[in-house]
Coordinates of C-alpha atoms in Angstrom, one line a residue:
Chain A
M11 CA 149.5 209.8 -18.2
A12 CA 151.6 209.7 -15.9
A13 CA 151.0 209.4 -11.8
R14 CA 150.5 213.0 -9.8
I15 CA 152.6 212.2 -7.1
L16 CA 152.9 214.4 -3.3
I17 CA 156.0 214.6 -2.2
A18 CA 155.9 215.1 2.2
E19 CA 159.2 215.6 2.8
D20 CA 160.9 218.6 5.0
H21 CA 164.2 219.4 4.1
P22 CA 163.8 221.7 1.0
A23 CA 167.4 219.9 -0.6
S24 CA 166.3 215.7 -0.5
M25 CA 162.3 217.9 -1.9
E26 CA 164.6 218.9 -4.5
L27 CA 165.9 215.7 -5.0
M28 CA 162.7 213.9 -5.3
R29 CA 161.1 216.4 -7.0
Y30 CA 163.2 216.8 -9.6
L31 CA 163.8 212.9 -10.6
L32 CA 159.8 212.5 -10.6
E33 CA 159.5 215.4 -12.9
A34 CA 162.2 214.7 -15.1
N35 CA 160.5 210.9 -15.5
G36 CA 157.3 212.9 -17.1
Y37 CA 155.1 212.9 -13.3
S38 CA 153.8 216.2 -12.0
T39 CA 154.2 216.8 -8.2
L40 CA 152.6 218.0 -5.6
T41 CA 154.5 219.3 -2.3
A42 CA 154.1 219.3 1.0
G43 CA 156.9 220.9 3.8
N44 CA 155.0 219.4 7.0
G45 CA 153.3 216.1 7.9
E46 CA 149.6 218.6 8.2
V47 CA 150.1 220.3 4.9
A48 CA 150.7 216.5 3.5
V49 CA 147.5 215.7 4.2
A50 CA 145.3 218.5 4.2
V51 CA 147.0 218.1 -0.2
A52 CA 146.2 214.7 -0.1
R53 CA 142.7 215.1 0.7
R54 CA 142.4 218.1 -1.7
D55 CA 144.0 216.5 -4.5
R56 CA 144.0 212.6 -4.4
P57 CA 147.5 211.8 -5.6
D58 CA 147.7 208.7 -6.9
L59 CA 150.6 208.1 -4.9
I60 CA 153.0 209.7 -1.9
V61 CA 156.7 209.3 -1.0
C62 CA 156.7 210.1 2.8
D63 CA 159.0 211.1 4.9
L64 CA 159.1 209.9 8.6
Q65 CA 160.9 212.9 10.4
M66 CA 158.7 216.4 10.3
P67 CA 156.9 218.7 11.8
N68 CA 153.6 219.0 12.8
L69 CA 152.5 215.5 12.0
N70 CA 154.8 212.8 11.3
G71 CA 155.2 210.4 8.8
Y72 CA 153.4 207.7 11.2
E73 CA 150.5 210.2 11.6
V74 CA 150.2 211.5 8.2
L75 CA 149.9 207.3 7.6
E76 CA 147.4 207.0 9.7
A77 CA 145.1 210.0 8.7
L78 CA 145.8 208.6 5.5
K79 CA 144.4 205.6 5.6
L80 CA 141.4 206.2 7.9
D81 CA 140.4 208.5 4.7
A82 CA 138.4 206.5 2.6
N83 CA 139.0 208.5 -0.3
L84 CA 142.6 208.0 0.5
Q85 CA 143.5 204.6 1.7
C86 CA 143.8 202.6 -1.6
V87 CA 146.4 205.4 -2.6
P88 CA 150.0 203.9 -2.0
V89 CA 152.3 205.3 0.7
I90 CA 155.9 205.2 0.5
A91 CA 158.3 206.1 3.6
V92 CA 161.3 207.7 2.2
T93 CA 163.2 208.2 5.5
A94 CA 167.0 208.5 6.6
F95 CA 166.1 206.2 9.7
S96 CA 168.2 203.5 8.4
M97 CA 169.4 201.4 11.2
M98 CA 168.8 197.5 11.7
G99 CA 165.1 197.4 12.2
D100 CA 163.9 200.7 10.6
R101 CA 162.2 198.7 7.8
E102 CA 160.6 196.5 9.5
K103 CA 159.3 198.9 12.0
V104 CA 157.7 201.0 9.3
L105 CA 156.1 198.2 6.9
T106 CA 154.6 196.7 10.1
A107 CA 153.1 200.2 11.0
G108 CA 151.6 199.5 7.6
F109 CA 153.3 201.9 4.4
D110 CA 153.4 200.3 1.2
G111 CA 157.5 200.5 0.9
Y112 CA 160.2 201.9 2.6
F113 CA 163.2 203.5 0.4
S114 CA 166.0 204.4 2.9
K115 CA 168.4 207.7 2.3
P116 CA 170.4 208.3 1.0
I117 CA 168.5 207.5 -2.7
E118 CA 170.0 206.2 -5.7
P119 CA 169.0 208.3 -7.8
E120 CA 169.3 205.3 -10.6
T121 CA 167.2 203.0 -9.6
F122 CA 165.1 205.3 -7.3
I123 CA 162.1 206.0 -10.3
T124 CA 161.7 202.2 -11.3
Q125 CA 161.8 201.0 -7.7
M126 CA 159.1 203.5 -7.2
E127 CA 157.3 202.5 -10.0
L128 CA 156.8 199.4 -8.8
F129 CA 154.0 201.1 -6.1
L130 CA 151.8 202.5 -9.6
P131 CA 150.2 200.4 -12.4
P132 CA 152.0 200.5 -15.3
A133 CA 149.3 202.9 -17.1
L134 CA 150.5 205.5 -14.4
R135 CA 153.7 205.2 -14.9
G136 CA 156.3 208.0 -16.5
R137 CA 158.2 208.2 -19.5
R138 CA 162.0 208.0 -20.2
P139 CA 164.0 211.0 -20.5
E140 CA 165.5 208.6 -23.6
G141 CA 162.2 208.8 -25.1
E142 CA 161.7 211.9 -25.5
Chain B
M22 CA 124.0 199.7 83.2
S23 CA 124.1 196.3 84.7
E24 CA 121.2 194.5 85.8
S25 CA 122.7 192.4 88.7
P26 CA 121.5 192.8 91.3
D27 CA 123.6 194.8 93.7
H28 CA 125.7 193.3 96.2
G29 CA 127.7 196.4 97.1
W30 CA 131.4 194.8 97.7
I31 CA 130.8 191.9 95.4
A32 CA 130.8 194.0 92.8
D33 CA 133.7 195.8 93.3
T34 CA 135.6 192.3 93.7
P35 CA 138.8 192.5 90.4
D36 CA 137.6 188.9 89.7
A37 CA 135.1 187.4 87.1
L38 CA 131.8 185.7 88.7
I39 CA 130.5 183.7 86.0
L40 CA 127.3 181.7 86.2
V41 CA 126.4 179.1 83.5
D42 CA 124.6 175.4 82.9
A43 CA 125.6 171.7 82.6
V44 CA 126.4 173.3 78.5
G45 CA 128.1 176.7 79.2
V46 CA 125.4 179.1 78.4
V47 CA 125.8 182.1 80.8
L48 CA 123.2 182.5 83.3
E49 CA 125.0 185.4 85.6
W50 CA 128.0 187.9 84.8
S51 CA 129.1 190.2 87.1
P52 CA 130.6 193.7 86.9
G53 CA 133.9 191.9 87.6
A54 CA 133.5 189.8 84.3
E55 CA 132.0 192.6 82.4
R56 CA 135.3 195.0 83.1
M57 CA 138.0 191.9 82.6
F58 CA 136.4 190.2 79.6
G59 CA 134.5 193.5 77.8
Y60 CA 131.2 191.4 77.0
S61 CA 128.3 193.2 79.3
R62 CA 125.9 191.6 80.9
A63 CA 123.6 192.3 78.6
E64 CA 125.2 190.8 75.7
A65 CA 127.0 187.8 77.9
V66 CA 123.8 185.9 79.1
G67 CA 122.0 183.3 77.4
S68 CA 125.6 183.3 75.2
G69 CA 127.9 180.0 75.5
L70 CA 130.9 181.0 77.0
D71 CA 132.3 179.0 73.6
Q72 CA 130.7 182.2 72.1
L73 CA 132.0 184.3 74.6
V74 CA 135.7 183.5 76.1
V75 CA 136.8 180.2 74.8
I76 CA 139.3 180.0 71.9
A77 CA 138.5 177.5 69.4
E78 CA 141.3 175.0 70.4
R79 CA 140.9 175.0 74.0
A80 CA 136.6 174.0 73.9
D81 CA 137.1 170.8 74.8
E82 CA 139.5 171.9 78.1
Q83 CA 136.2 174.1 78.9
R84 CA 133.5 170.8 78.8
G85 CA 136.6 169.4 80.4
F86 CA 136.2 172.2 83.7
I87 CA 132.9 172.2 83.5
A88 CA 132.2 168.3 83.7
E89 CA 135.4 167.6 86.3
T90 CA 133.1 170.3 88.6
L91 CA 129.4 169.2 87.7
A92 CA 131.3 165.7 89.4
A93 CA 133.5 166.7 92.0
G94 CA 131.6 170.0 93.3
W95 CA 134.6 171.5 92.7
G96 CA 138.0 172.1 90.5
T97 CA 141.2 174.5 89.8
F98 CA 142.2 175.1 86.2
E99 CA 144.2 177.7 84.3
S100 CA 143.9 178.4 80.7
L101 CA 144.1 180.9 77.9
R102 CA 140.6 183.4 77.1
R103 CA 139.4 185.6 74.5
R104 CA 138.7 189.1 75.3
K105 CA 135.7 191.0 72.9
D106 CA 138.7 192.9 71.5
G107 CA 140.3 189.9 70.5
T108 CA 143.2 190.0 72.9
L109 CA 143.9 187.2 74.6
I110 CA 144.3 187.0 78.8
Y111 CA 145.3 184.0 81.4
V112 CA 143.3 183.5 83.8
D113 CA 143.0 181.2 87.1
I114 CA 139.8 179.6 87.4
S115 CA 138.7 178.7 90.6
G116 CA 134.5 176.2 89.8
K117 CA 132.2 175.2 92.1
R118 CA 128.7 173.3 91.1
M119 CA 125.7 174.9 92.5
G120 CA 121.8 174.1 93.0
D121 CA 120.7 170.8 94.6
G122 CA 123.3 168.4 92.5
S123 CA 120.5 167.0 90.1
A124 CA 121.0 166.9 86.3
A125 CA 118.3 169.1 85.6
D126 CA 119.6 171.6 88.0
S127 CA 123.2 171.8 87.4
Q128 CA 124.7 175.3 87.6
V129 CA 128.4 176.9 87.9
L130 CA 130.0 179.0 89.2
F131 CA 132.7 180.3 88.2
S132 CA 135.4 182.8 89.6
E133 CA 138.6 183.8 87.1
K134 CA 141.1 185.7 87.9
D135 CA 143.9 187.3 85.5
V136 CA 147.0 186.6 85.8
T137 CA 148.1 187.1 82.7
Q138 CA 150.6 190.3 84.3
L139 CA 152.0 187.3 87.4
K140 CA 152.4 184.6 84.5
V141 CA 154.3 187.1 82.0
R142 CA 156.6 187.7 84.9
R143 CA 157.3 183.9 86.1
D144 CA 157.3 182.6 82.8
S145 CA 159.9 185.8 81.8
K146 CA 161.9 184.8 84.7
S147 CA 162.3 180.9 83.8
L148 CA 163.0 181.6 80.0
E149 CA 165.8 184.2 81.3
A150 CA 167.2 182.0 84.0
R151 CA 167.2 179.6 81.4
F152 CA 168.2 181.0 77.5
G153 CA 169.7 184.1 79.1
D154 CA 173.2 183.6 78.3
L155 CA 172.5 181.7 75.1
L156 CA 170.1 185.0 73.6
E157 CA 173.3 187.5 74.5
S158 CA 175.7 185.2 72.4
T159 CA 173.8 185.6 69.0
P160 CA 174.0 188.4 66.8
D161 CA 170.4 189.1 65.8
G162 CA 168.2 191.4 68.4
I163 CA 166.2 188.4 70.0
V164 CA 162.5 189.2 71.2
I165 CA 160.8 186.4 73.3
A166 CA 156.7 186.7 73.5
N167 CA 154.2 184.7 74.4
S168 CA 150.5 183.6 72.7
T169 CA 149.1 187.2 74.7
G170 CA 151.4 189.3 73.1
H171 CA 153.6 190.2 75.4
I172 CA 157.2 190.3 75.8
L173 CA 158.9 188.3 78.2
V174 CA 162.4 188.1 77.7
T175 CA 164.9 190.1 75.1
N176 CA 168.6 190.1 74.4
S177 CA 170.6 193.2 74.9
Q178 CA 171.0 193.3 70.9
A179 CA 166.9 193.8 70.9
E180 CA 166.9 196.4 73.4
R181 CA 169.8 198.6 71.5
L182 CA 168.1 197.8 68.4
F183 CA 165.0 199.3 69.8
G184 CA 166.4 202.3 72.0
Y185 CA 164.9 200.6 75.7
A186 CA 167.3 200.4 78.6
P187 CA 167.7 197.2 79.9
G188 CA 165.0 195.4 81.0
E189 CA 162.1 197.7 79.7
L190 CA 160.8 196.1 77.2
R191 CA 159.5 192.8 79.3
A192 CA 156.1 192.5 79.9
R193 CA 155.0 195.0 77.0
P194 CA 153.1 194.2 74.6
V195 CA 155.2 192.8 71.3
E196 CA 153.2 195.5 69.4
D197 CA 155.1 198.2 70.8
L198 CA 158.0 197.6 68.6
L199 CA 155.4 197.8 65.8
P200 CA 154.4 200.7 63.7
E201 CA 150.9 201.8 63.9
R202 CA 149.9 201.1 60.8
F203 CA 151.0 197.1 61.3
R204 CA 149.6 197.0 64.9
A205 CA 145.8 195.5 64.3
S206 CA 147.0 193.1 61.3
H207 CA 150.2 192.5 63.9
K208 CA 147.5 190.6 66.4
G209 CA 145.6 188.8 64.3
H210 CA 148.9 187.2 62.6
R211 CA 149.5 186.8 66.2
S212 CA 146.7 185.0 67.3
H213 CA 147.0 183.1 64.2
Y214 CA 150.9 182.2 64.5
F215 CA 149.8 180.4 68.2
S216 CA 147.2 178.0 66.0
Q217 CA 149.8 176.8 63.8
P218 CA 153.0 177.9 64.7
R219 CA 155.6 176.8 62.7
T220 CA 159.3 178.4 61.3
R221 CA 159.2 181.4 59.4
A222 CA 162.7 181.7 58.4
M223 CA 164.3 185.4 58.1
G224 CA 163.2 188.0 55.1
A225 CA 160.5 185.4 54.1
G226 CA 157.0 187.6 53.6
L227 CA 156.6 190.8 53.8
E228 CA 158.7 194.3 54.0
L229 CA 158.8 195.1 58.1
F230 CA 159.4 197.7 59.8
G231 CA 160.2 198.1 63.5
L232 CA 159.3 201.1 65.8
R233 CA 162.3 202.5 68.0
K234 CA 161.3 204.2 71.6
D235 CA 161.5 207.3 70.4
G236 CA 159.1 206.6 67.6
S237 CA 161.4 206.0 64.1
E238 CA 161.3 203.6 62.1
F239 CA 163.7 201.1 60.6
P240 CA 163.5 198.0 58.1
V241 CA 163.8 194.6 59.7
E242 CA 164.0 191.4 58.3
I243 CA 162.9 188.8 61.3
S244 CA 162.7 184.8 61.7
L245 CA 159.9 182.9 63.7
S246 CA 160.7 179.7 65.7
P247 CA 158.1 177.9 68.2
L248 CA 158.8 176.6 71.6
M249 CA 156.9 175.0 74.3
S250 CA 158.4 176.6 77.4
E251 CA 157.1 174.4 80.6
E252 CA 153.9 173.8 78.9
T253 CA 153.4 177.8 77.7
P254 CA 154.0 178.0 74.0
V255 CA 156.3 181.5 73.4
V256 CA 157.9 182.3 69.8
I257 CA 161.6 183.2 69.4
S258 CA 161.6 186.6 67.1
A259 CA 165.6 186.7 66.2
V260 CA 165.2 190.8 64.7
R261 CA 167.6 192.3 61.7
D262 CA 167.6 195.4 61.1
V263 CA 168.7 195.9 57.0
S264 CA 168.3 199.4 57.1
E265 CA 172.1 199.3 55.9
R266 CA 171.3 196.9 53.2
K267 CA 167.9 198.5 51.8
C268 CA 170.0 201.9 51.9
F269 CA 172.5 199.8 49.3
E270 CA 169.8 198.0 47.4
Q271 CA 168.3 201.5 46.9
A272 CA 171.7 202.6 45.6
L273 CA 172.2 199.7 43.4
Q274 CA 168.7 200.0 42.0
E275 CA 168.9 204.3 41.6
K276 CA 172.9 202.9 39.9
N277 CA 170.8 200.5 37.6
L278 CA 168.3 202.7 36.5
E279 CA 170.6 205.4 36.0
L280 CA 173.1 203.4 33.7
E281 CA 169.7 202.4 31.5
N282 CA 168.9 206.1 31.0
A283 CA 172.0 206.2 30.5
N284 CA 172.8 203.8 27.3
R285 CA 169.0 205.0 26.2
A286 CA 170.3 208.1 25.6
K287 CA 173.2 206.6 23.9
D288 CA 171.0 204.8 21.6
R289 CA 168.5 207.9 20.6
F290 CA 171.7 209.4 19.9
L291 CA 173.6 206.9 17.9
A292 CA 169.6 206.9 15.7
S293 CA 169.8 210.6 15.9
M294 CA 173.3 210.9 14.4
S295 CA 172.9 208.4 11.8
H296 CA 169.7 209.9 10.7
E297 CA 170.6 213.7 10.4
L298 CA 174.2 212.1 9.0
R299 CA 172.5 210.2 6.1
T300 CA 170.2 214.0 5.4
P301 CA 172.7 216.0 3.9
L302 CA 174.1 213.0 2.3
N303 CA 171.0 212.4 0.5
A304 CA 171.5 215.8 -1.4
V305 CA 175.3 215.2 -2.1
I306 CA 174.6 211.4 -3.4
G307 CA 171.7 212.6 -5.2
F308 CA 172.6 215.4 -7.1
S309 CA 175.5 214.0 -8.4
G310 CA 173.7 211.5 -9.6
T311 CA 171.2 212.9 -11.3
L312 CA 174.5 215.4 -12.8
L313 CA 175.8 212.0 -14.0
M314 CA 172.7 210.5 -15.4
K315 CA 172.7 213.7 -17.1
L316 CA 169.8 215.1 -16.4
P317 CA 170.4 218.5 -16.4
G318 CA 172.2 218.4 -19.7
E319 CA 175.5 216.8 -21.6
L320 CA 179.2 216.9 -19.1
N321 CA 182.4 217.2 -20.5
A322 CA 185.1 215.0 -20.0
D323 CA 186.6 216.8 -16.3
Q324 CA 183.3 217.2 -15.2
T325 CA 182.0 213.5 -15.3
H326 CA 185.5 212.8 -14.0
Q327 CA 185.0 215.1 -10.6
L328 CA 181.7 214.6 -10.3
E329 CA 182.5 210.7 -9.9
I330 CA 184.6 212.3 -7.5
I331 CA 182.2 213.6 -5.3
R332 CA 179.8 210.1 -5.6
G333 CA 182.8 208.2 -4.7
S334 CA 183.6 210.4 -1.3
A335 CA 180.1 210.7 -0.6
R336 CA 179.7 206.8 -0.9
H337 CA 182.7 206.4 1.1
L338 CA 181.7 208.6 4.0
L339 CA 178.4 206.5 3.5
A340 CA 180.0 203.3 4.2
L341 CA 182.0 204.9 7.0
I342 CA 178.9 205.8 9.1
N343 CA 177.1 202.1 8.9
D344 CA 180.6 200.7 9.9
L345 CA 181.3 203.0 12.6
L346 CA 177.8 202.7 13.7
H347 CA 177.7 198.7 13.3
L348 CA 180.7 198.8 15.7
A349 CA 179.1 200.9 18.2
K350 CA 175.7 198.5 18.2
I351 CA 178.0 195.7 18.4
E352 CA 180.4 197.5 21.3
A353 CA 177.0 198.4 23.3
G354 CA 176.1 194.9 22.9
K355 CA 173.1 196.1 20.7
V356 CA 173.5 193.1 18.4
E357 CA 171.5 190.0 18.8
L358 CA 172.8 186.6 17.3
H359 CA 170.4 184.7 15.5
P360 CA 171.9 181.5 14.8
E361 CA 170.1 178.9 12.3
L362 CA 171.0 176.2 10.0
V363 CA 173.5 178.0 7.2
D364 CA 174.0 175.9 3.6
C365 CA 177.1 177.4 3.7
N366 CA 178.1 176.6 0.0
A367 CA 175.2 178.1 -0.7
L368 CA 176.3 181.1 1.2
I369 CA 179.7 181.4 -0.6
E370 CA 178.4 180.9 -3.7
E371 CA 175.8 184.0 -2.9
V372 CA 179.0 186.3 -2.4
A373 CA 180.6 185.2 -4.6
A374 CA 177.7 185.6 -7.1
T375 CA 177.5 189.2 -6.0
L376 CA 181.0 190.3 -6.1
R377 CA 182.2 188.2 -9.5
P378 CA 181.2 191.1 -11.6
Q379 CA 183.9 193.4 -10.0
A380 CA 186.6 190.9 -10.0
V381 CA 186.2 190.1 -13.9
A382 CA 186.0 193.7 -14.5
K383 CA 189.8 193.9 -13.4
D384 CA 190.3 190.1 -15.0
V385 CA 190.6 189.0 -11.9
A386 CA 190.1 185.2 -11.4
L387 CA 187.2 184.0 -8.4
E388 CA 187.6 180.5 -7.4
L389 CA 185.9 178.5 -5.0
D390 CA 187.1 175.6 -3.4
V391 CA 183.8 174.2 -1.6
P392 CA 183.4 170.3 -0.6
V393 CA 181.0 168.7 -3.1
E394 CA 178.8 167.3 0.3
P395 CA 176.1 170.7 1.0
V396 CA 178.1 171.8 4.9
V397 CA 174.7 172.8 6.9
F398 CA 176.7 174.7 10.1
R399 CA 174.2 176.0 12.7
T400 CA 175.6 179.9 12.8
D401 CA 174.4 183.3 11.9
R402 CA 174.3 184.2 8.4
R403 CA 174.5 187.8 8.5
A404 CA 177.4 187.8 10.4
V405 CA 179.2 185.0 8.7
S406 CA 178.2 186.8 5.0
Q407 CA 179.1 190.1 6.2
I408 CA 182.6 188.8 7.2
V409 CA 183.2 186.7 4.0
I410 CA 182.0 189.5 1.6
N411 CA 184.4 192.3 3.3
L412 CA 187.4 189.8 3.2
T413 CA 186.4 188.9 -0.1
N414 CA 186.0 192.1 -1.3
N415 CA 189.4 193.1 0.1
A416 CA 191.1 190.3 -1.8
I417 CA 189.4 191.3 -5.1
K418 CA 190.7 195.2 -4.6
F419 CA 194.2 194.0 -3.5
T420 CA 195.0 192.0 -6.3
E421 CA 196.2 193.1 -9.9
R422 CA 197.3 189.4 -11.7
G423 CA 196.3 185.7 -10.8
S424 CA 193.3 185.4 -8.7
V425 CA 191.2 185.0 -5.8
R426 CA 190.0 181.7 -4.1
M427 CA 187.4 181.6 -1.5
G428 CA 187.5 178.2 0.8
L429 CA 185.3 176.2 2.8
S430 CA 185.9 173.1 5.5
A431 CA 184.6 171.4 8.2
G432 CA 185.4 169.2 11.1
D433 CA 185.3 168.0 14.2
F434 CA 188.0 169.2 17.0
G435 CA 188.3 168.2 19.9
G436 CA 185.2 167.0 20.3
Q437 CA 183.5 170.2 18.6
R438 CA 182.1 170.9 15.1
R439 CA 184.4 173.5 13.4
L440 CA 183.4 175.6 10.6
E441 CA 187.2 177.5 8.2
F442 CA 185.9 180.0 5.3
S443 CA 189.6 181.3 3.9
V444 CA 189.8 183.9 1.3
Q445 CA 193.2 183.7 -0.2
D446 CA 195.1 186.0 -2.7
T447 CA 197.5 186.7 -5.1
G448 CA 198.1 190.6 -4.6
P449 CA 201.0 192.5 -2.7
G450 CA 200.7 190.8 0.8
I451 CA 201.1 192.1 4.0
R452 CA 204.3 193.0 5.7
E453 CA 204.9 191.2 8.8
D454 CA 205.2 194.6 10.8
E455 CA 202.2 195.9 9.6
L456 CA 200.6 191.8 10.5
A457 CA 200.1 193.3 14.3
T458 CA 197.9 195.9 13.3
L459 CA 195.9 194.7 10.4
F460 CA 192.6 193.8 13.2
E461 CA 192.8 198.0 14.4
P462 CA 190.3 200.2 13.5
F463 CA 191.7 203.0 10.6
V464 CA 195.1 201.1 9.9
Q465 CA 195.9 200.6 6.6
G466 CA 198.5 198.8 4.9
Q467 CA 201.5 200.0 3.2
A468 CA 199.6 198.4 -0.1
S469 CA 196.5 200.3 -0.2
R470 CA 199.0 203.4 0.1
I471 CA 200.1 202.8 -2.6
K472 CA 197.9 201.9 -4.3
G473 CA 195.2 204.3 -3.4
V474 CA 192.8 201.8 -2.4
E475 CA 189.8 203.3 -0.4
G476 CA 188.4 201.7 2.4
T477 CA 186.5 202.8 5.4
G478 CA 189.7 201.6 7.6
L479 CA 187.0 199.9 9.7
G480 CA 186.0 196.5 7.6
L481 CA 188.7 194.4 8.9
H482 CA 188.5 195.8 12.6
L483 CA 184.5 195.2 12.1
S484 CA 185.0 191.8 10.6
R485 CA 187.6 190.8 13.3
T486 CA 184.6 191.8 16.0
L487 CA 181.5 190.1 14.3
A488 CA 184.2 187.2 14.6
G489 CA 184.7 187.4 18.1
L490 CA 180.8 188.2 18.6
L491 CA 180.2 184.8 17.1
G492 CA 183.1 182.9 19.2
G493 CA 185.4 182.4 16.3
T494 CA 188.6 184.1 15.4
L495 CA 189.6 185.8 12.6
T496 CA 193.4 185.9 11.7
C497 CA 195.7 186.5 8.3
R498 CA 198.7 184.7 7.0
S499 CA 200.9 186.7 4.6
T500 CA 204.1 186.5 2.7
Y501 CA 205.4 189.2 1.9
G502 CA 205.1 190.4 -2.1
E503 CA 202.6 187.0 -2.8
G504 CA 199.4 187.5 -1.4
C505 CA 197.9 186.4 2.1
V506 CA 195.0 184.2 3.4
F507 CA 192.5 185.5 5.5
T508 CA 191.2 182.9 8.2
L509 CA 187.9 182.5 9.1
V510 CA 187.3 179.9 12.5
V511 CA 183.7 179.4 14.0
T512 CA 181.6 177.1 16.1
E513 CA 178.4 176.0 15.9
I514 CA 176.2 178.3 18.4

């Protein structure tokens, strides 16, 4: 059973890209257009992994992370920051804040899925489109 | 109020009459003493003079007065006394032995006259006569005061500074020159100063303010130096108005703050710009990628070709953004070097390993010419690596046949250790007239225009800027038609 992945992203094109890539690789997705919704959806549906933009309305990525890590039910869910903040020092800042991974935008569609899957146990990894 | 017997006109005498026993305990305290020292008779009688009016450093002197009067039957003295409110006064003292002269019944009557103003006038005149001309010749305002805190002499600079007429400050309390809020503590500092006089330099200590006659304040710097003038200790204060300097300091501080804010605003702008430009590129690179991965379906040859152009252009734009931001950071002084011992052989081998696939794809040989001995050099790994990658990448791009050779050598030049990286190619070379502007931003040589080789136009400019940051140089030699060699020379940092 492939993982269910929550995408928290306020930019519609970026959201559609990640959603398309994930679903094309056999994952089911949940979506949230801002931080507050992301936390609510995570609490309701407990996804297996969360990819999270940093600059979002209501709650930003850091605030979302804080809420998730304080929730006993969600603190084990890996959270990956996917952000266009990719100047020198941004990666360190993100990882120090407690995100499990850091992907900078623009993402590379060829490698995005395999890198993300490093954060999932093998049983939850998706099927390749080629494998269909 | 007073319990002393009313002797009529004696009670009105301005002098203080004090009767003490042989160890200085007060037996009688006249209304004149009450007025002069501020202690009531009830407070004074039964206490030692030491606890009332004798200042600590003069306790021995006071015992001497009593002993001398008892021995001789009378005596005259002068001294400094402290009033109940802490102010000091100069007194002339006449002592007379009272009682029958037996040791058991020894008493001394002191009649004390406040000569503070008299002494101020006398000392003032003598100082004026001795130092007047000298004081006029100094640029600072000079105020000489005695230990009772009275101004003895000022020069005209001080009078102008504080807004007083010539001579008007003489005999005034020095506290008149201070804003109200500093006066109480100043009296304390002043008596402390006279017990331990020492020279204090201008500008040492707190922010001080002077008070003009018209009530306005101004910032001052003051130096203090003690002086013995005919056995009277005085203090010379040199006073300087620092309004103008304070003004400059403040303006400078504001300017610095402004620059800091502008710098922060620029940082924020660069970070936002980076973020805002990357966000749409994410969709362009991402969806051209998904199409080229044929996730939505098969593509024909034209579609594949055109999508590759879109993706290539988007990547080019991304490279431009990265280079521009990097340059902006270097120019803003935001790039910190991280010196460390770098294994340069390994660095070159890593770069070669990364770029070899590109060379192999074009059938160009990528050769290494590095010493067998490891070259370990103290520099910034990241910066050196970025320059070498850029040079090698360029060389492979422009070379169609032959080889790209990466060289490394280290040596001493004039006692300084130098490291030389070189990248030599057998490409088309660079025309002599183009060599001069080669490192300018957005300048691309003839070869790249002819061959359509894509670059950001910033690579060499960025590399040379980085080389400068490392304290090194980046140069190019070329024979047009035969290739070129780029050389990075750095010293240890």
